[in-house]
Short mmCIF file of C-alpha atoms in Angstrom, two decimals:
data_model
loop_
_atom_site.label_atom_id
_atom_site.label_comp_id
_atom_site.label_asym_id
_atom_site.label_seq_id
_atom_site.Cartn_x
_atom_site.Cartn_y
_atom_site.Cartn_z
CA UNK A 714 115.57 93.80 93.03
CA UNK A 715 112.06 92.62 93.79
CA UNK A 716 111.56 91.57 97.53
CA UNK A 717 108.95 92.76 100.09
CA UNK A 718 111.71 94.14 102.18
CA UNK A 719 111.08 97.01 104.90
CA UNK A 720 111.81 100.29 102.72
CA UNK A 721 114.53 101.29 105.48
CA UNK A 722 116.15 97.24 105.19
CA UNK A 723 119.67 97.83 105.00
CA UNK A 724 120.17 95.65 102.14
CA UNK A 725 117.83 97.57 100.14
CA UNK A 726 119.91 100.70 100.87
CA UNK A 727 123.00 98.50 100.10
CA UNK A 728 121.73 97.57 97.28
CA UNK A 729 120.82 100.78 96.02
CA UNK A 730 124.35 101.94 96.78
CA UNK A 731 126.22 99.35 95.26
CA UNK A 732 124.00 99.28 92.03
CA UNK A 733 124.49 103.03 91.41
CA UNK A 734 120.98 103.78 91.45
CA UNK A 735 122.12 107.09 93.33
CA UNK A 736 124.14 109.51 91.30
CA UNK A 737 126.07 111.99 93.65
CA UNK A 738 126.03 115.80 92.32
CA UNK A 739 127.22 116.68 89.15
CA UNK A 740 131.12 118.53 89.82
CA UNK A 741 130.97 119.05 85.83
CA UNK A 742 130.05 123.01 84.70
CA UNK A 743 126.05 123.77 84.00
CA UNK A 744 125.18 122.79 80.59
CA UNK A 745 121.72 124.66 80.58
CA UNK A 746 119.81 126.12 77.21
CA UNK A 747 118.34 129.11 79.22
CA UNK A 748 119.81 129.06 82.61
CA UNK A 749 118.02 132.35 83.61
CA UNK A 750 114.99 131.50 82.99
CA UNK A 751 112.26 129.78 85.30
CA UNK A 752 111.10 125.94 83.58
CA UNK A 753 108.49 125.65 85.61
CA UNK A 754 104.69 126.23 85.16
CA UNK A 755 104.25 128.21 88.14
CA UNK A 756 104.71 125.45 90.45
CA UNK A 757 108.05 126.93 91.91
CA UNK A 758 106.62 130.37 92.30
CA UNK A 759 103.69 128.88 94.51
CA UNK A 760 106.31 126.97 96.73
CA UNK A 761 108.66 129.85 97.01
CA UNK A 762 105.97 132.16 98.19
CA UNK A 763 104.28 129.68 100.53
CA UNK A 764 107.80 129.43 101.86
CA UNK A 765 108.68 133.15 101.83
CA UNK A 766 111.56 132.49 99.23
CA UNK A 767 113.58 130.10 102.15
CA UNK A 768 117.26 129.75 100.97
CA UNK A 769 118.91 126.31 101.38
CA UNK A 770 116.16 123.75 101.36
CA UNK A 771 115.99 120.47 99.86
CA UNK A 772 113.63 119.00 97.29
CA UNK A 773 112.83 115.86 95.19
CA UNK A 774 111.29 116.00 91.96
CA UNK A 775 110.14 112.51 90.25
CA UNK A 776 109.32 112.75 87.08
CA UNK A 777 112.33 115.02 86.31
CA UNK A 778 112.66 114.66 82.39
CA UNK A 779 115.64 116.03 80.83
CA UNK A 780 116.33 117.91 84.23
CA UNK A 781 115.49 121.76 82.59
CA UNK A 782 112.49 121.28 80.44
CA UNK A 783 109.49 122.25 82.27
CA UNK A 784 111.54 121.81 86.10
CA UNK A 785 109.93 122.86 88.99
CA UNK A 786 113.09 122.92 91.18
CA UNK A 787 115.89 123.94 88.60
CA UNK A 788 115.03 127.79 89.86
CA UNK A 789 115.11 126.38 93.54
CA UNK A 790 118.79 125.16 92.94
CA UNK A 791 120.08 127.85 90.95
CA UNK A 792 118.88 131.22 92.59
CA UNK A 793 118.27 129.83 96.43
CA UNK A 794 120.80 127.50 97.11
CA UNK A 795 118.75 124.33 97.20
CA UNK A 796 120.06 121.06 97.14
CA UNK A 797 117.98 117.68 96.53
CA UNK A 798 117.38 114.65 94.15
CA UNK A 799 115.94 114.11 90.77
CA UNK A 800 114.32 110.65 90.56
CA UNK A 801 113.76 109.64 86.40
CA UNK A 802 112.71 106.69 84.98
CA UNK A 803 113.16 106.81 81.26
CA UNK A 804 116.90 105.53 80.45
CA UNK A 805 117.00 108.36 77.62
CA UNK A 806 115.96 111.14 79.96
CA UNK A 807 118.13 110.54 82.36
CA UNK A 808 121.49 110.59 79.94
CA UNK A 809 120.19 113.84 78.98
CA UNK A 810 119.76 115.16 82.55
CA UNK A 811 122.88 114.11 83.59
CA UNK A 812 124.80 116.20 80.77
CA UNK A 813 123.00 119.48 82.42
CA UNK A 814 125.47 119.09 85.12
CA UNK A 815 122.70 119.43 87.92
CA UNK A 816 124.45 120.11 91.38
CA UNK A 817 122.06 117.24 93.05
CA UNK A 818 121.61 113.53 93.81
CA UNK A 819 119.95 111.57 90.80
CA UNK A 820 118.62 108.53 90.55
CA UNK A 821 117.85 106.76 87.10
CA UNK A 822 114.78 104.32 88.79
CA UNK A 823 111.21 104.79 89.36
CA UNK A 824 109.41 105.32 92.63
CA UNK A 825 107.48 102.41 93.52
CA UNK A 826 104.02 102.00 93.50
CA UNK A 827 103.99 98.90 96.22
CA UNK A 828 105.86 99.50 99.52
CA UNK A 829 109.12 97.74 98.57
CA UNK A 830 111.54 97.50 95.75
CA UNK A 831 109.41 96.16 92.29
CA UNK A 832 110.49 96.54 88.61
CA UNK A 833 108.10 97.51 85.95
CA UNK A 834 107.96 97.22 81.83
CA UNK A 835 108.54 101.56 80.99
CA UNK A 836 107.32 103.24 77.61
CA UNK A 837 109.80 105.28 77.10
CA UNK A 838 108.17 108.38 75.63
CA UNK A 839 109.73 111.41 76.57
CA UNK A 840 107.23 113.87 78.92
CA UNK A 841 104.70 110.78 78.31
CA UNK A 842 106.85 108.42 79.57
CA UNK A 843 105.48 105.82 81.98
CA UNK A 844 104.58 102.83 83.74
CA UNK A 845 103.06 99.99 81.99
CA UNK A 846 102.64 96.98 84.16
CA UNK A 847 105.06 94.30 85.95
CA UNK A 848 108.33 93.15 84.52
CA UNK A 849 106.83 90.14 84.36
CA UNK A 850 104.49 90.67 81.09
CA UNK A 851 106.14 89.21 78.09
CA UNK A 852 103.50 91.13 75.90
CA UNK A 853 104.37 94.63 76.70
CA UNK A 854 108.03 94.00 77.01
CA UNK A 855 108.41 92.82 73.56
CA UNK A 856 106.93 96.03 72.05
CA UNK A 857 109.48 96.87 71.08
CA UNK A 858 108.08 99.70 68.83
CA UNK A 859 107.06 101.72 71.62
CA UNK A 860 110.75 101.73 73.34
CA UNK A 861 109.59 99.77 76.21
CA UNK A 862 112.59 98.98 78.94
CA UNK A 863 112.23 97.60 82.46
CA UNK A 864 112.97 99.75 84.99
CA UNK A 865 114.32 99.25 88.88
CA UNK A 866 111.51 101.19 91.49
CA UNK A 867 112.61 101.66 94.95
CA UNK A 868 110.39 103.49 97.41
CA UNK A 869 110.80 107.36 98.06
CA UNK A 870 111.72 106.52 101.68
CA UNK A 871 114.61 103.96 100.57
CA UNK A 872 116.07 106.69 98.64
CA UNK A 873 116.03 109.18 100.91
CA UNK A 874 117.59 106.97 103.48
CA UNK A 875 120.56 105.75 101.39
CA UNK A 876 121.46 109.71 101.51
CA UNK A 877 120.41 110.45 105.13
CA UNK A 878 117.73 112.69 104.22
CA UNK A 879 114.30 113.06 106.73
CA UNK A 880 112.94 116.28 105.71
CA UNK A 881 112.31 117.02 102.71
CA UNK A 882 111.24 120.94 101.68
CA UNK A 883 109.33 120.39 98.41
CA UNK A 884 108.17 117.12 96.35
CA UNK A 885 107.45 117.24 92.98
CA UNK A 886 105.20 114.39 91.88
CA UNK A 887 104.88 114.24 87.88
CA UNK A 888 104.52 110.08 86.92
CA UNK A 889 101.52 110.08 83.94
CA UNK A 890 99.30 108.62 86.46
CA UNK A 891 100.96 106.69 89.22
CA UNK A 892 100.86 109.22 91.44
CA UNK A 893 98.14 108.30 94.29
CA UNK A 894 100.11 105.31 94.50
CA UNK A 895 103.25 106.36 95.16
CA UNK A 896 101.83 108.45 97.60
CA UNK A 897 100.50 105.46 99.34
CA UNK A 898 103.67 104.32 100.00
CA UNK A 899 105.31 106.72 101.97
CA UNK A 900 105.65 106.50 105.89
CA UNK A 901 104.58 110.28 106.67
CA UNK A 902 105.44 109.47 110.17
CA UNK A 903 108.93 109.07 109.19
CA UNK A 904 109.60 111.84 107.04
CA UNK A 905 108.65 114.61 107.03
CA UNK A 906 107.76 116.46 102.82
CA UNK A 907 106.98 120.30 103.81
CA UNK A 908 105.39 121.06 100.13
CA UNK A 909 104.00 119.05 97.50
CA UNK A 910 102.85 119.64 94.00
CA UNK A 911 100.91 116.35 92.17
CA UNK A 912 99.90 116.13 88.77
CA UNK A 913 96.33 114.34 89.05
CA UNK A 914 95.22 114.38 85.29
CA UNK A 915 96.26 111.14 84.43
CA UNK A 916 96.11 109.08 87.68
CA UNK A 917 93.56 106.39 88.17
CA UNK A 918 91.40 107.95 91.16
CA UNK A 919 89.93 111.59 90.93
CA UNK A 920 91.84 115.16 92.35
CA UNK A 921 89.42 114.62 95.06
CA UNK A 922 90.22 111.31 96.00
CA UNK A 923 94.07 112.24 96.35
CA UNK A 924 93.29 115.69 98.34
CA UNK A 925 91.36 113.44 100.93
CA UNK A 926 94.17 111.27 101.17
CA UNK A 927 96.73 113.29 101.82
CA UNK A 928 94.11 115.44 104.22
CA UNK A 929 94.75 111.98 106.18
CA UNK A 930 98.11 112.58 106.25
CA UNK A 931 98.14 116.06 108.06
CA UNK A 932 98.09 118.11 104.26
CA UNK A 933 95.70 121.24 103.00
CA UNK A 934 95.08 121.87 99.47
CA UNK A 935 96.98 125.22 98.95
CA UNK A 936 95.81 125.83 95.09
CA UNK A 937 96.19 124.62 91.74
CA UNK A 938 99.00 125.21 88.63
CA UNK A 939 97.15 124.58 85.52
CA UNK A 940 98.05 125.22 81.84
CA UNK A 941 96.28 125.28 78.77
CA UNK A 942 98.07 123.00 76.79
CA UNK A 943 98.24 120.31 79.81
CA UNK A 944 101.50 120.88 80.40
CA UNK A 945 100.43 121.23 84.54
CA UNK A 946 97.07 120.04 86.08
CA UNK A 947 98.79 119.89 89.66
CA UNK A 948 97.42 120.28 93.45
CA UNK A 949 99.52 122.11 95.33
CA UNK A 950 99.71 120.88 99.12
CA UNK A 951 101.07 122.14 102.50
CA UNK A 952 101.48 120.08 105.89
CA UNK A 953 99.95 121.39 108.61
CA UNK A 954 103.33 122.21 110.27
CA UNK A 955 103.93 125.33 107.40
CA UNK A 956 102.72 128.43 108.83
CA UNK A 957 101.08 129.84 105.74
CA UNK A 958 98.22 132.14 106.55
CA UNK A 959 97.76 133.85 103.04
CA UNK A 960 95.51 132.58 100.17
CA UNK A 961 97.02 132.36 96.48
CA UNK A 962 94.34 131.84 93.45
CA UNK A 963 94.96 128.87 91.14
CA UNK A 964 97.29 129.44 88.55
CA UNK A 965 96.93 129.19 84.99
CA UNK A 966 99.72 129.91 82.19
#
């Protein structure tokens, strides 16, 4: 589906019904490796303490992998009680997150980078997985060497429509480098996304570019998650409606 469509059209959310591109929650048992331990890279420790360890909230994380390694919201729905939806693009990540049995909505599509439903040409690469141009580009789909796919993108909004979600606790924005675009594409007057974490490494415009943007949007730059190894280089943000009054030093692991 490729049309410049208002994200809330209700043939897009039709369509996004009726295709499957939203997987209700798992009802099969947790098939976790280590299901007491924390994935994340300290991303879920910063949003659980800017929101004094809330029970019951509801995230989206895009970008969600295999939906254990390295997840910033598997804690949030295993020890607090908090629902959401994991958004993955890679066809062989997402059979892999759906045998973990996650109690949330999936959705095996990309966000979009343009304000309506778009596909894209995917390298399917595991963590490195990402977008590589337009469906339309013969060249890159035919490399066939580097697993490249095309992939459905619907706009965050759309999805969180179809399921009647307009608040949204804590986003999780992890897409090798799309990121400032997909944020571009969200109406912030029509939902409202409490927390945010956003890898910036590998985007096209600077960290500084991105915090200004989202300053525009009613968002402070809480601190940073960082690791060594690059497996995090992401700004934490909070909108101005979260009463936070404390300070928390960038983290590093």
């Amino acid at each position: 589906m490729k049309h410049s469509l208002l994200q809330d059209d209700p043939r897009i959310l039709n369509y996004i019904t009726t295709m499957g591109y939203l997987i209700p929650p798992s009802t099969q048992p947790y098939n976790l490796t280590s299901p007491t331990i924390d994935p994340s890279q300290g991303q879920s420790k910063v949003v659980k303490e800017i929101l004094k360890y809330m029970k019951n909230g509801f995230f989206v994380e895009c970008g969600a992998l295999d939906g254990e390694i390295r997840s910033n919201t598997l804690n949030l729905e295993l020890n607090f009680g908090w629902k959401g939806l994991l958004i993955e693009g890679d066809p062989k990540n997402y059979k892999l997150l759906k045998e973990k049995g996650r109690k949330v909505w999936s959705s095996n599509a990309c966000l979009a980078t343009s304000p309506f439903p778009h596909q894209v040409i995917y390298k399917q690469k595991f963590n490195l997985g990402k977008i590589l141009g337009p469906a339309d580009n013969f060249e890159l789909l035919t490399n066939q060497k580097e697993g490249n796919v095309i992939v459905q993108c619907f706009p965050l909004y759309s999805l969180l429509t179809t399921i009647g979600v307009s608040t949204v606790d804590y986003f999780s924005l992890d897409v090798e480098g799309n990121e400032y675009e997909v944020l571009q594409t969200i109406p912030f007057d029509k939902i409202l996304i409490r927390i945010l974490s956003v890898e910036y490494i590998h985007d096209k415009v600077s960290k500084d570019e991105i915090s200004n943007f989202m300053e525009t949007k009613g968002y402070r730059v809480i601190t940073t998650v960082t690791n060594s190894r690059n497996l995090a280089n992401d700004l934490i943000f909070a909108h101005k409606s979260v009463i936070f009054t404390g300070t928390i030093a960038p983290i590093i692991t």
